Coordinates of C-alpha atoms and ligand atoms in Angstrom, one line a residue:
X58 CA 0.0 0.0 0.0
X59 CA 1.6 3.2 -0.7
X60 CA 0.9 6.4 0.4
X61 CA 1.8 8.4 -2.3
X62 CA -0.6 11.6 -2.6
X63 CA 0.1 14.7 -0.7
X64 CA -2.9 16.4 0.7
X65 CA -2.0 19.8 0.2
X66 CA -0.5 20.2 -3.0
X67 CA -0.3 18.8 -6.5
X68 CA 0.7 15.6 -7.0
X69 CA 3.5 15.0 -9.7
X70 CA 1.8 13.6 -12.7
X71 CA 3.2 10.1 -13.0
X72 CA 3.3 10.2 -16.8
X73 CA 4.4 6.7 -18.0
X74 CA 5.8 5.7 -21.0
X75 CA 4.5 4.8 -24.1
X76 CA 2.7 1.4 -24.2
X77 CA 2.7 1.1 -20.1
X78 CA -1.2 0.7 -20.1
X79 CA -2.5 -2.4 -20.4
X80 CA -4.5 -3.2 -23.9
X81 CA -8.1 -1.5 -23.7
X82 CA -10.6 -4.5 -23.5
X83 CA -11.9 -5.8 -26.5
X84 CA -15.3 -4.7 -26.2
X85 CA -15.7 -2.0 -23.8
X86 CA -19.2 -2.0 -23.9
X87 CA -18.7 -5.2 -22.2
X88 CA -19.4 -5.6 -18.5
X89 CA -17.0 -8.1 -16.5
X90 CA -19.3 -10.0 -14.2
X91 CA -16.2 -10.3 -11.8
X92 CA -16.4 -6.3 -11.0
X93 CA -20.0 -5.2 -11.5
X94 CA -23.0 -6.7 -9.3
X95 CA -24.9 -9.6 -9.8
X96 CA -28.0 -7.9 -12.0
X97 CA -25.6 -5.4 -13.4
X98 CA -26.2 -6.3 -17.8
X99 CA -26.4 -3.8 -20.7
X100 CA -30.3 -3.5 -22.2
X101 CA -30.9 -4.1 -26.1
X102 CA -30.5 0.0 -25.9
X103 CA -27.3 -0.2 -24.5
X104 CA -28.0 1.3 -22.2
X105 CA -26.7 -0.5 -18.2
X106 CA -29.3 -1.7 -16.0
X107 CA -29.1 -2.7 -12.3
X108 CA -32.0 -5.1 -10.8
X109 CA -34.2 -4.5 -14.1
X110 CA -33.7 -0.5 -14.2
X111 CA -32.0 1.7 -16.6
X112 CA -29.3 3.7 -15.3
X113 CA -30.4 6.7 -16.9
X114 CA -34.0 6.2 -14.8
X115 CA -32.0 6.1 -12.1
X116 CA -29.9 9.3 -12.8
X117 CA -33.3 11.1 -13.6
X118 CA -34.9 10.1 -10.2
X119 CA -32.1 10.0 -8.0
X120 CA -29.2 12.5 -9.3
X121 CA -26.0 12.0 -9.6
X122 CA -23.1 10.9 -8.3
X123 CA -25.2 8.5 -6.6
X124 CA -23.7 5.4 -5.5
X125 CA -26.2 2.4 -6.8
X126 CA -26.5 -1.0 -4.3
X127 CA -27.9 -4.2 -5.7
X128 CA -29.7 -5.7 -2.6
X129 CA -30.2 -9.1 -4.5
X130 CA -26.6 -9.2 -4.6
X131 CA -25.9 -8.0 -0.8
X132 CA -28.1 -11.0 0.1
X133 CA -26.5 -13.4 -2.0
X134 CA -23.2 -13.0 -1.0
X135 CA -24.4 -12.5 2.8
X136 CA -25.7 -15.5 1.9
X137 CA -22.9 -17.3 0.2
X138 CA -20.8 -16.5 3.8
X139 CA -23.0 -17.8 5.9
X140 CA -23.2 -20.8 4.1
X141 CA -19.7 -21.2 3.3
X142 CA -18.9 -21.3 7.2
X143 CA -22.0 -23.2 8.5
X144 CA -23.3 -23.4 12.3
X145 CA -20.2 -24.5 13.8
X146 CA -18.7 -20.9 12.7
X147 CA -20.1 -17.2 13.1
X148 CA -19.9 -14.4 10.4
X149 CA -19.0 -10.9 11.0
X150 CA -20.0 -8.5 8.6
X151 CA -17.5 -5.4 9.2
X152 CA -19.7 -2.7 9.7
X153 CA -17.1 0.0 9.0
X154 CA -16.8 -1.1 5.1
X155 CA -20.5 0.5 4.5
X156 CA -23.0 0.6 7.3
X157 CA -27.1 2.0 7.3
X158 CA -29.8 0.8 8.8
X159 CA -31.0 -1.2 5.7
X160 CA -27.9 -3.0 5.6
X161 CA -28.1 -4.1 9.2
X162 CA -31.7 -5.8 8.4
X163 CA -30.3 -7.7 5.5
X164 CA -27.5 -8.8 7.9
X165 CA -29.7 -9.7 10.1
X166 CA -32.6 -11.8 7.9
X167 CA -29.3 -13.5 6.3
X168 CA -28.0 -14.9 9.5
X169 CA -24.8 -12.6 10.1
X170 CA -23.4 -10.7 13.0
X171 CA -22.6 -7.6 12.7
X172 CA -18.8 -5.9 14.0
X173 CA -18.6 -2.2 14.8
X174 CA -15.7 -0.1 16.1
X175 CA -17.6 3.2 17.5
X176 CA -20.5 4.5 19.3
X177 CA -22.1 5.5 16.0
X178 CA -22.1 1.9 14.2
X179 CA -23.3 0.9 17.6
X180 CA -26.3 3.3 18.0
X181 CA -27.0 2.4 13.7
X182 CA -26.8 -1.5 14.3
X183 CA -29.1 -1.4 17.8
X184 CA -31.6 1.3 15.5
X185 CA -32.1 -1.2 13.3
X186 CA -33.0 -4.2 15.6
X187 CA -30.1 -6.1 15.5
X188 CA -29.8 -7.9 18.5
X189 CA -26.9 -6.7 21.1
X190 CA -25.7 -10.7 21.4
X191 CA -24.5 -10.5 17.9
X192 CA -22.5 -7.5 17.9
X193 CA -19.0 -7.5 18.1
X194 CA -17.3 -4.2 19.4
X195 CA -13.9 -3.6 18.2
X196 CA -11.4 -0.1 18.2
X197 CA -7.8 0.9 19.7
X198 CA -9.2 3.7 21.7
X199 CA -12.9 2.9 23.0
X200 CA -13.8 6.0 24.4
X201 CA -15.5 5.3 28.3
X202 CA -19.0 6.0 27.0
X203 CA -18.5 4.1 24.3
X204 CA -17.2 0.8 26.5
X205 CA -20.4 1.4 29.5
X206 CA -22.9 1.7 26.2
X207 CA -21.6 -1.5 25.0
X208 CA -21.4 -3.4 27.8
X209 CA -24.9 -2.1 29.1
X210 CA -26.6 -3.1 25.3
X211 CA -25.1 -6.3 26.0
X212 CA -22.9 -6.6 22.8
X213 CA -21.9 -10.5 22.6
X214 CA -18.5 -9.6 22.7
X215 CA -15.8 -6.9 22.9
X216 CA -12.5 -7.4 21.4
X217 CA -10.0 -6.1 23.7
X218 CA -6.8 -4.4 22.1
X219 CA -4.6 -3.1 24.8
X220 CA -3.4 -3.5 28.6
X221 CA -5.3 -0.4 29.6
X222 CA -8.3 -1.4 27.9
X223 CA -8.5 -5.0 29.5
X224 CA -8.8 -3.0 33.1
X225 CA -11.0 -0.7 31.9
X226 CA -13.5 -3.2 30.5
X227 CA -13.5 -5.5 33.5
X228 CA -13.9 -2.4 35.4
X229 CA -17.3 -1.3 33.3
X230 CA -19.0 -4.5 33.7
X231 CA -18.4 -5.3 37.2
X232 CA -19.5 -2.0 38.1
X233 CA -23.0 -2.7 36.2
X234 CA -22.8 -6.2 37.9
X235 CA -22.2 -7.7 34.6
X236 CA -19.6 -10.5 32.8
X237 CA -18.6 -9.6 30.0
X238 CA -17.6 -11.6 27.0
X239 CA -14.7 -10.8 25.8
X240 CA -11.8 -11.8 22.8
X241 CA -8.2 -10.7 22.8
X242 CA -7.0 -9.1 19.7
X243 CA -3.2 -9.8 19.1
X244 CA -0.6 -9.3 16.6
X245 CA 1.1 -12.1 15.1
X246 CA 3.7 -10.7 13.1
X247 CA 1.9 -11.0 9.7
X248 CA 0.9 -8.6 7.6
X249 CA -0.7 -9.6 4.7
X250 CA -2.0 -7.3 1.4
X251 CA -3.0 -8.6 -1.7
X252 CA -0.8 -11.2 -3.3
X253 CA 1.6 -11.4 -0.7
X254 CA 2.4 -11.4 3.1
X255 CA 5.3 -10.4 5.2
X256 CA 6.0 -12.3 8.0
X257 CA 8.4 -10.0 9.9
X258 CA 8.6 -6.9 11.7
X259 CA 5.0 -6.2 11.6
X260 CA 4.1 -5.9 14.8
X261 CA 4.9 -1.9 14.8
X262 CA 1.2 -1.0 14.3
X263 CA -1.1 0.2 16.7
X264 CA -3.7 -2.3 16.6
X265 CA -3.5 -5.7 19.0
X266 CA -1.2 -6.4 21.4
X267 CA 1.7 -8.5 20.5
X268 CA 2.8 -11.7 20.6
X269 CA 6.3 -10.9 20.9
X270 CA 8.1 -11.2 24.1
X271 CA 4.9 -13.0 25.9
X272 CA 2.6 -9.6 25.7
X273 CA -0.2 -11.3 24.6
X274 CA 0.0 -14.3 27.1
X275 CA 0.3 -11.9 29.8
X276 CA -2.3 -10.3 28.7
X277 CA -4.7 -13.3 28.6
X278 CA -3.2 -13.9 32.3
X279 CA -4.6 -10.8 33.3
X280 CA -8.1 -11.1 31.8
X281 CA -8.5 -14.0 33.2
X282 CA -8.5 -13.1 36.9
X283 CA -11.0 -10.5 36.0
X284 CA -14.2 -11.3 37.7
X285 CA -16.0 -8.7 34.9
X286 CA -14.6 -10.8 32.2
X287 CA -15.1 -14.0 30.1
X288 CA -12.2 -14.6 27.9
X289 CA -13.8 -16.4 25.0
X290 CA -10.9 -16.2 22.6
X291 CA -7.9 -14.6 20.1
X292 CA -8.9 -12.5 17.6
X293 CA -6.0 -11.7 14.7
X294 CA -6.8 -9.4 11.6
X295 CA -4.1 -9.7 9.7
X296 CA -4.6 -6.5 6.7
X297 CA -7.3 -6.0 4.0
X298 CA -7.4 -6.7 0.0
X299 CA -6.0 -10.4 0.5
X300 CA -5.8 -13.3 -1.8
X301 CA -3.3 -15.1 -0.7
X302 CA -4.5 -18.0 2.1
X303 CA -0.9 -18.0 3.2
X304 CA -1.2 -15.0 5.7
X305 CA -4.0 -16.6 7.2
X306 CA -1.9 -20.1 7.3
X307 CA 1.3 -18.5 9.7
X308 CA -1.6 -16.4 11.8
X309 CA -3.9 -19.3 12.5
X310 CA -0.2 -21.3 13.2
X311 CA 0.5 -18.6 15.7
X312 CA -2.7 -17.9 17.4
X313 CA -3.5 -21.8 18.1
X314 CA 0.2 -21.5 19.6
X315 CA -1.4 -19.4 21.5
X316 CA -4.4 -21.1 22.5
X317 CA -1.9 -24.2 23.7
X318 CA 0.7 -22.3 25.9
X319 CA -2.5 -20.9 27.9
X320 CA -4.0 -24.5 28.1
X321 CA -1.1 -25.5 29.9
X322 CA -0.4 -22.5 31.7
X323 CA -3.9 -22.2 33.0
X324 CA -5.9 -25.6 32.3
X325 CA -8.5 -23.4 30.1
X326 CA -9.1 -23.7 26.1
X327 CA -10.9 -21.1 25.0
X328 CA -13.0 -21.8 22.8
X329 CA -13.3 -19.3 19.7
X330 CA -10.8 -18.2 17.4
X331 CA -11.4 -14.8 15.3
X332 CA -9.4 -14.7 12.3
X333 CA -10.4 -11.1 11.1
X334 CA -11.5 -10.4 7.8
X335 CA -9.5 -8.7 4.5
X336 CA -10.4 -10.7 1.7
X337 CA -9.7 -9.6 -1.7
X338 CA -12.5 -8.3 -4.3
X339 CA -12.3 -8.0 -8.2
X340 CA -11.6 -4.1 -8.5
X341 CA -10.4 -4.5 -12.0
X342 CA -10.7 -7.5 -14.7
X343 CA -6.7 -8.3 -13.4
X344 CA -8.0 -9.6 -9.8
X345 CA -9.0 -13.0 -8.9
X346 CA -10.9 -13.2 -6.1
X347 CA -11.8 -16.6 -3.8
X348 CA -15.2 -17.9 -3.5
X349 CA -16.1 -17.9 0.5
X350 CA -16.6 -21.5 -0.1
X351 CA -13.2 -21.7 -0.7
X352 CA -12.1 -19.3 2.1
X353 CA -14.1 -21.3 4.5
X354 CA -12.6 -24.4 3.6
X355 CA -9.2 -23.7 3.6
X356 CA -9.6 -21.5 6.9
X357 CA -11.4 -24.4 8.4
X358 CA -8.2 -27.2 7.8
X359 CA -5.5 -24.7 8.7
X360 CA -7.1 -24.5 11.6
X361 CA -8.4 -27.7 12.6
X362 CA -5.5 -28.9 11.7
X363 CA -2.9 -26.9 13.9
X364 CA -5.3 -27.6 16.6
X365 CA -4.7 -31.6 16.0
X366 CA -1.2 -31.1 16.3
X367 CA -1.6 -29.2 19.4
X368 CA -4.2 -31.6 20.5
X369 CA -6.3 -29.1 21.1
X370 CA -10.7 -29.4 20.9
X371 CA -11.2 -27.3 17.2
X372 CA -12.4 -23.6 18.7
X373 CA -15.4 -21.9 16.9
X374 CA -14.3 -20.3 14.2
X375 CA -15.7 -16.3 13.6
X376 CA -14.3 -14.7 10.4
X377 CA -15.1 -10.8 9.5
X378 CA -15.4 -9.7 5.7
X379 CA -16.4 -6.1 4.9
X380 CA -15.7 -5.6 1.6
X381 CA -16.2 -8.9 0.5
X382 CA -19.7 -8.8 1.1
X383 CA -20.9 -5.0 0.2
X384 CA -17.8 -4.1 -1.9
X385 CA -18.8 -5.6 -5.6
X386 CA -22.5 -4.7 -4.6
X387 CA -22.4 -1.3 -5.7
X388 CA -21.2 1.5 -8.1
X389 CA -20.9 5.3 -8.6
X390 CA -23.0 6.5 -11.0
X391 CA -21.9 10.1 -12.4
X392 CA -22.3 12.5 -15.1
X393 CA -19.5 13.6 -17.0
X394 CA -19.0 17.2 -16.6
X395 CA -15.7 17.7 -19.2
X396 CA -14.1 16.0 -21.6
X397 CA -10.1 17.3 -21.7
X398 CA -7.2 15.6 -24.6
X399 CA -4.0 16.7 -23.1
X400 CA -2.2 15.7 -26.8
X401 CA 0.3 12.7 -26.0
X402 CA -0.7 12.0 -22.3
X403 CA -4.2 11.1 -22.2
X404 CA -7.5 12.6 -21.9
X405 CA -9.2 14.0 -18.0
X406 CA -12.5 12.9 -17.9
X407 CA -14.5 15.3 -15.1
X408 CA -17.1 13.8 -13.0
X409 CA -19.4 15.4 -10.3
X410 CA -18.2 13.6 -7.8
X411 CA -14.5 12.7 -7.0
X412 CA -12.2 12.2 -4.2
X413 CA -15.6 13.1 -1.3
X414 CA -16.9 10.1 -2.7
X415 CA -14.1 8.0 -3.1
X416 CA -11.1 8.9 -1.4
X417 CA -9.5 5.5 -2.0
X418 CA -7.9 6.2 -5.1
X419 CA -5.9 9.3 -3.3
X420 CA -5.7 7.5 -0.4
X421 CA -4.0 3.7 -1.1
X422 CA -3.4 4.1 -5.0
X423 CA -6.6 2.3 -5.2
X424 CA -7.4 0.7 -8.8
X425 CA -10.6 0.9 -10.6
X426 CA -12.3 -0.1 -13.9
X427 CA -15.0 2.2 -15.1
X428 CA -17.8 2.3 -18.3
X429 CA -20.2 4.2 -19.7
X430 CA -23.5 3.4 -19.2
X431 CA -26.0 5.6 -20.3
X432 CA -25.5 3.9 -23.7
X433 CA -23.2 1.9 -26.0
X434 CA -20.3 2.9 -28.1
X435 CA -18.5 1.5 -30.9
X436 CA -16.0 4.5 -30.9
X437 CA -12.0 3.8 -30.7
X438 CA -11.4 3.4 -27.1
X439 CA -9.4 6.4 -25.4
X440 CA -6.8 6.7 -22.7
X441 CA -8.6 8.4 -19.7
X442 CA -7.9 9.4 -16.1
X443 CA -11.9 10.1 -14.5
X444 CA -11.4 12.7 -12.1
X445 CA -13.9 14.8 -10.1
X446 CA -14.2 18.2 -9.3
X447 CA -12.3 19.1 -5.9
X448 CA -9.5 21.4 -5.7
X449 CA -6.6 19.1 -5.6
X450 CA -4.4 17.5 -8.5
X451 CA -4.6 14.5 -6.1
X452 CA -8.4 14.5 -6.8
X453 CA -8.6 10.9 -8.9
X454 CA -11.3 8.4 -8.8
X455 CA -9.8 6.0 -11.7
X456 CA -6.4 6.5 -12.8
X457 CA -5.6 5.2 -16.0
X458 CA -8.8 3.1 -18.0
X459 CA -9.8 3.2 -21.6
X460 CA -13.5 4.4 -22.3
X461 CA -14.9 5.2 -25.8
X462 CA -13.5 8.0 -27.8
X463 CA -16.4 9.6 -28.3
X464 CA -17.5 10.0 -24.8
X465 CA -18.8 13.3 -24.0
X466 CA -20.2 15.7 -21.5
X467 CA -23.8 14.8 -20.2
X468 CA -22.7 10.7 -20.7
X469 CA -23.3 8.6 -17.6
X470 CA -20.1 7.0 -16.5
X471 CA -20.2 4.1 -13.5
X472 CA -17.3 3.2 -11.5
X473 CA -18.1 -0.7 -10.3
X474 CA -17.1 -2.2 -7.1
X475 CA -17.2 1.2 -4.6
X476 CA -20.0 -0.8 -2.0
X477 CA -17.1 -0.9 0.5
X478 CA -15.3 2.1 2.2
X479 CA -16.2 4.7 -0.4
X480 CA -19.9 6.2 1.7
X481 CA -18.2 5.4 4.8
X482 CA -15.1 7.3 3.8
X483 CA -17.0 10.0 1.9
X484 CA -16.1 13.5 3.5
X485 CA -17.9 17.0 2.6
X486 CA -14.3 18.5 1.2
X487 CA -15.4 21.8 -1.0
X488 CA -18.6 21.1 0.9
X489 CA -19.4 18.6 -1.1
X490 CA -23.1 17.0 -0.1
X491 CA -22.4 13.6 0.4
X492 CA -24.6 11.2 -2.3
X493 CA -27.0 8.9 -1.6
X494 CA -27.3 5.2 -1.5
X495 CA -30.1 3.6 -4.1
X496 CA -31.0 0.3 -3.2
X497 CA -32.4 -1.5 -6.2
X498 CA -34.2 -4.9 -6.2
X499 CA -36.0 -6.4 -8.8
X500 CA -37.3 -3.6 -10.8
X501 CA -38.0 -1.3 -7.7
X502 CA -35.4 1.3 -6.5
X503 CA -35.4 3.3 -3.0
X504 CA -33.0 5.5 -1.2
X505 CA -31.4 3.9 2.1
X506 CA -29.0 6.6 2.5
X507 CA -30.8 10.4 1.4
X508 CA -28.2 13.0 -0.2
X509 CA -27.0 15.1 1.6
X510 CA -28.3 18.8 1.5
X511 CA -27.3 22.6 1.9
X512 CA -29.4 22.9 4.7
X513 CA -27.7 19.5 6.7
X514 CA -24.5 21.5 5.8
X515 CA -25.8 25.0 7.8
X516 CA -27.2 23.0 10.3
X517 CA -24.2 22.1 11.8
X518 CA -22.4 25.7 10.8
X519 CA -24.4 27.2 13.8
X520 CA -23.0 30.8 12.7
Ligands
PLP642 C1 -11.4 -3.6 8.7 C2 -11.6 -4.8 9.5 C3 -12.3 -5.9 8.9 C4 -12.8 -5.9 7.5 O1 -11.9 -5.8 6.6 P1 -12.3 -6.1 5.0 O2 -11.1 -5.8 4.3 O3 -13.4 -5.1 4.7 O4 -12.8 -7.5 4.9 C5 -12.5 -7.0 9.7 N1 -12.0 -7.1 11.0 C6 -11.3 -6.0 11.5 C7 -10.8 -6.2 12.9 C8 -11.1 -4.9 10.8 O5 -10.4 -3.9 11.3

């Protein structure tokens, strides 16, 4: 992940030789099923439509940018996890990836639980009915409040992440005359992102405590003298965008280590293992993303494995996908605003959006594909860089993808694959209103998240 964009100031203009880019796709009025939703198909119009409805319906109803969510697909691969893991394991849908009260119904009719790491996804997920037993509570710096609302809703567990914290949680709970169930969240010395892992030197992070140098058995040892505290197990996240099972392998190695040097220490197995979340999506045609019935299998041998050779009882298993789930569910929708040939580089596509929707691109060099949808084209295909319309150089939403060469202002372009940490990253930079989220489901379309307006911007600017 690199960090390359400067917030202040115009980024350098990575211009890249000739023949760099990869080959435009054949047809781009094609539509890769790996990074658009489930219902996402082009009409004998050509124009796209998303659970039966034209895109250019949408626009008219809803404005744009809007970001579009295919509820039949949210459910399906809600589904598909639960599934995958079966009733001897527990599914976590990672809240912060994109959370609304909508969302937290679906959860909850598919059979998930739901994390959240602050006393806003708390007060959304408890809003929307979801029962307290299934929430997980997670964060490095749980404010007080935050830790007595929890433990008072009666959250199923919170995942501890520091010395201070263990203390004050026991604290919380015996004051309210409670036990609380808790996990331990440690760091194993893997990192993992994308196609590889490293498994050094990656405990210097501020999430966990470590395993290094007995930190994270001492810090079980203290938990478990707690009266306000049930240790219930080891939670390890290991990073985010993952294909590569191998991270999980040396994690899931480590943590049942773990679990075996308290057995003996302190005659307890605890009995759950959380092994985080981080699996990759298809963001482009160039990823290859795991089925979670293949995740679940091969998380369920590592571990049941390295809990044989430890002869160790098989803990339950809870895994915690974010983007996996909502990620592929959704796109931006946007209307191009400009359409700017800079001879020899490439050509700046403006959008009415940008880096207030989607701050990933500035953020973690994030890669996206990106069509036009309002109808078909048999143009040449162009060289373009969609950007939106903040003031900052830095303000990129797909940096280098081919759309047709005719392309003009007034066109719908869609960015696919933005369900996951582009709403709940949006920000109001230039005072940007924030757009909505359209839910659409077999033919019908409605708003789980408004748009933002003027007056929700005043109303906090109390003069
Ligand atoms: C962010 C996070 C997740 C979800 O990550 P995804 O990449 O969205 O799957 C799961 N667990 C923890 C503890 C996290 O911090």
């Amino acid at each position: 992940m690199s960090r390359s964009a400067h917030p202040a100031g115009p980024r350098h203009a990575d211009v890249l030789p000739e023949g760099h880019y990869a080959a435009p796709a054949e047809d781009l009025n094609a539509l890769d099923p790996k990074v658009w939703a489930h219902t996402v198909a082009r009409d004998a119009d050509g124009v796209v439509t998303v659970g039966g409805l034209p895109v250019t319906q949408l626009a008219e109803e809803y404005g744009t940018p809007a970001y579009v969510l295919d509820e039949a697909d949210f459910r399906d691969r809600a589904r598909a996890w639960r599934t995958a893991f079966g009733a001897d394991a527990d599914v976590f849908y990672a809240g912060k990836a994109f959370l609304s009260r909508a969302v937290v119904r679906w959860l909850d009719e598919e059979g998930l639980n739901l994390d959240v790491c602050s006393g806003g996804e708390l007060a959304t997920a408890l809003a929307a009915g979801m029962s307290a037993e299934r929430i997980a509570f997670h964060g490095n710096n749980k404010s007080p409040e935050e830790i007595e609302r929890a433990v008072r809703a009666g959250v199923g567990r919170i995942v501890l992440d520091s010395f201070q914290e263990i203390v004050r949680v026991a604290h919380v709970a015996q004051t309210l005359g409670k036990r609380q169930r808790v996990q331990i969240r440690i760091t194993v010395g893997v990192e993992a992102h994308t196609h590889e892992f490293i498994a050094t030197a990656h405990e210097d992070q501020k999430f966990g405590i470590p395993l290094a140098g007995g930190q994270a058995a001492e810090a079980v040892r203290r938990a478990l003298q707690l009266d306000g505290l049930e240790v219930i197990g080891i939670h390890s996240h290991i990073g985010s965008q993952i294909f590569d099972m191998s991270g999980f392998e040396v994690a899931a190695h480590r943590v049942v280590g773990l679990l075996k040097d308290i057995r003996d220490e302190h005659g307890v197995e605890l009995p759950e293992i959380d092994l985080g979340g981080g699996l990759g999506i298809a963001y482009t045609s160039d990823d290859d993303p795991r089925e979670p019935h293949e995740i679940a299998k091969a998380l369920t041998e590592i571990v049941t494995r390295e809990c044989e050779a430890a002869r160790l009882a098989t803990p339950r298993i809870s895994v915690e996908p974010g983007r996996a789930i909502v990620g592929p569910t959704a796109f931006t929708l946007y209307e191009v605003g400009t359409v700017k040939p800079l001879d020899g580089l490439r050509t700046y596509v403006s959008v009415d959006g940008g880096m207030s929707d989607n701050i990933r691109t500035a953020l973690y060099d994030a890669e996206y594909s990106v069509a036009l949808v309002s109808r078909a084209s048999d143009a040449e295909p162009m060289l373009v860089r969609v950007v939106g319309k903040h003031c900052e150089s830095g303000d990129i939403v797909v940096k280098d993808a081919f759309l047709p060469g005719d392309l003009a202002p007034g066109d719908l372009i869609a960015v696919p694959a933005t369900g996951a940490y582009c709403r709940s990253m949006a920000s109001n930079y230039n005072h940007a209103l924030r757009p909505p989220v359209v839910s659409v489901r077999d033919g019908a379309a409605r708003v789980i998240v408004r748009r933002e307006t003027e007056e929700d911007l005043l109303r906090l600017d109390v003069g």
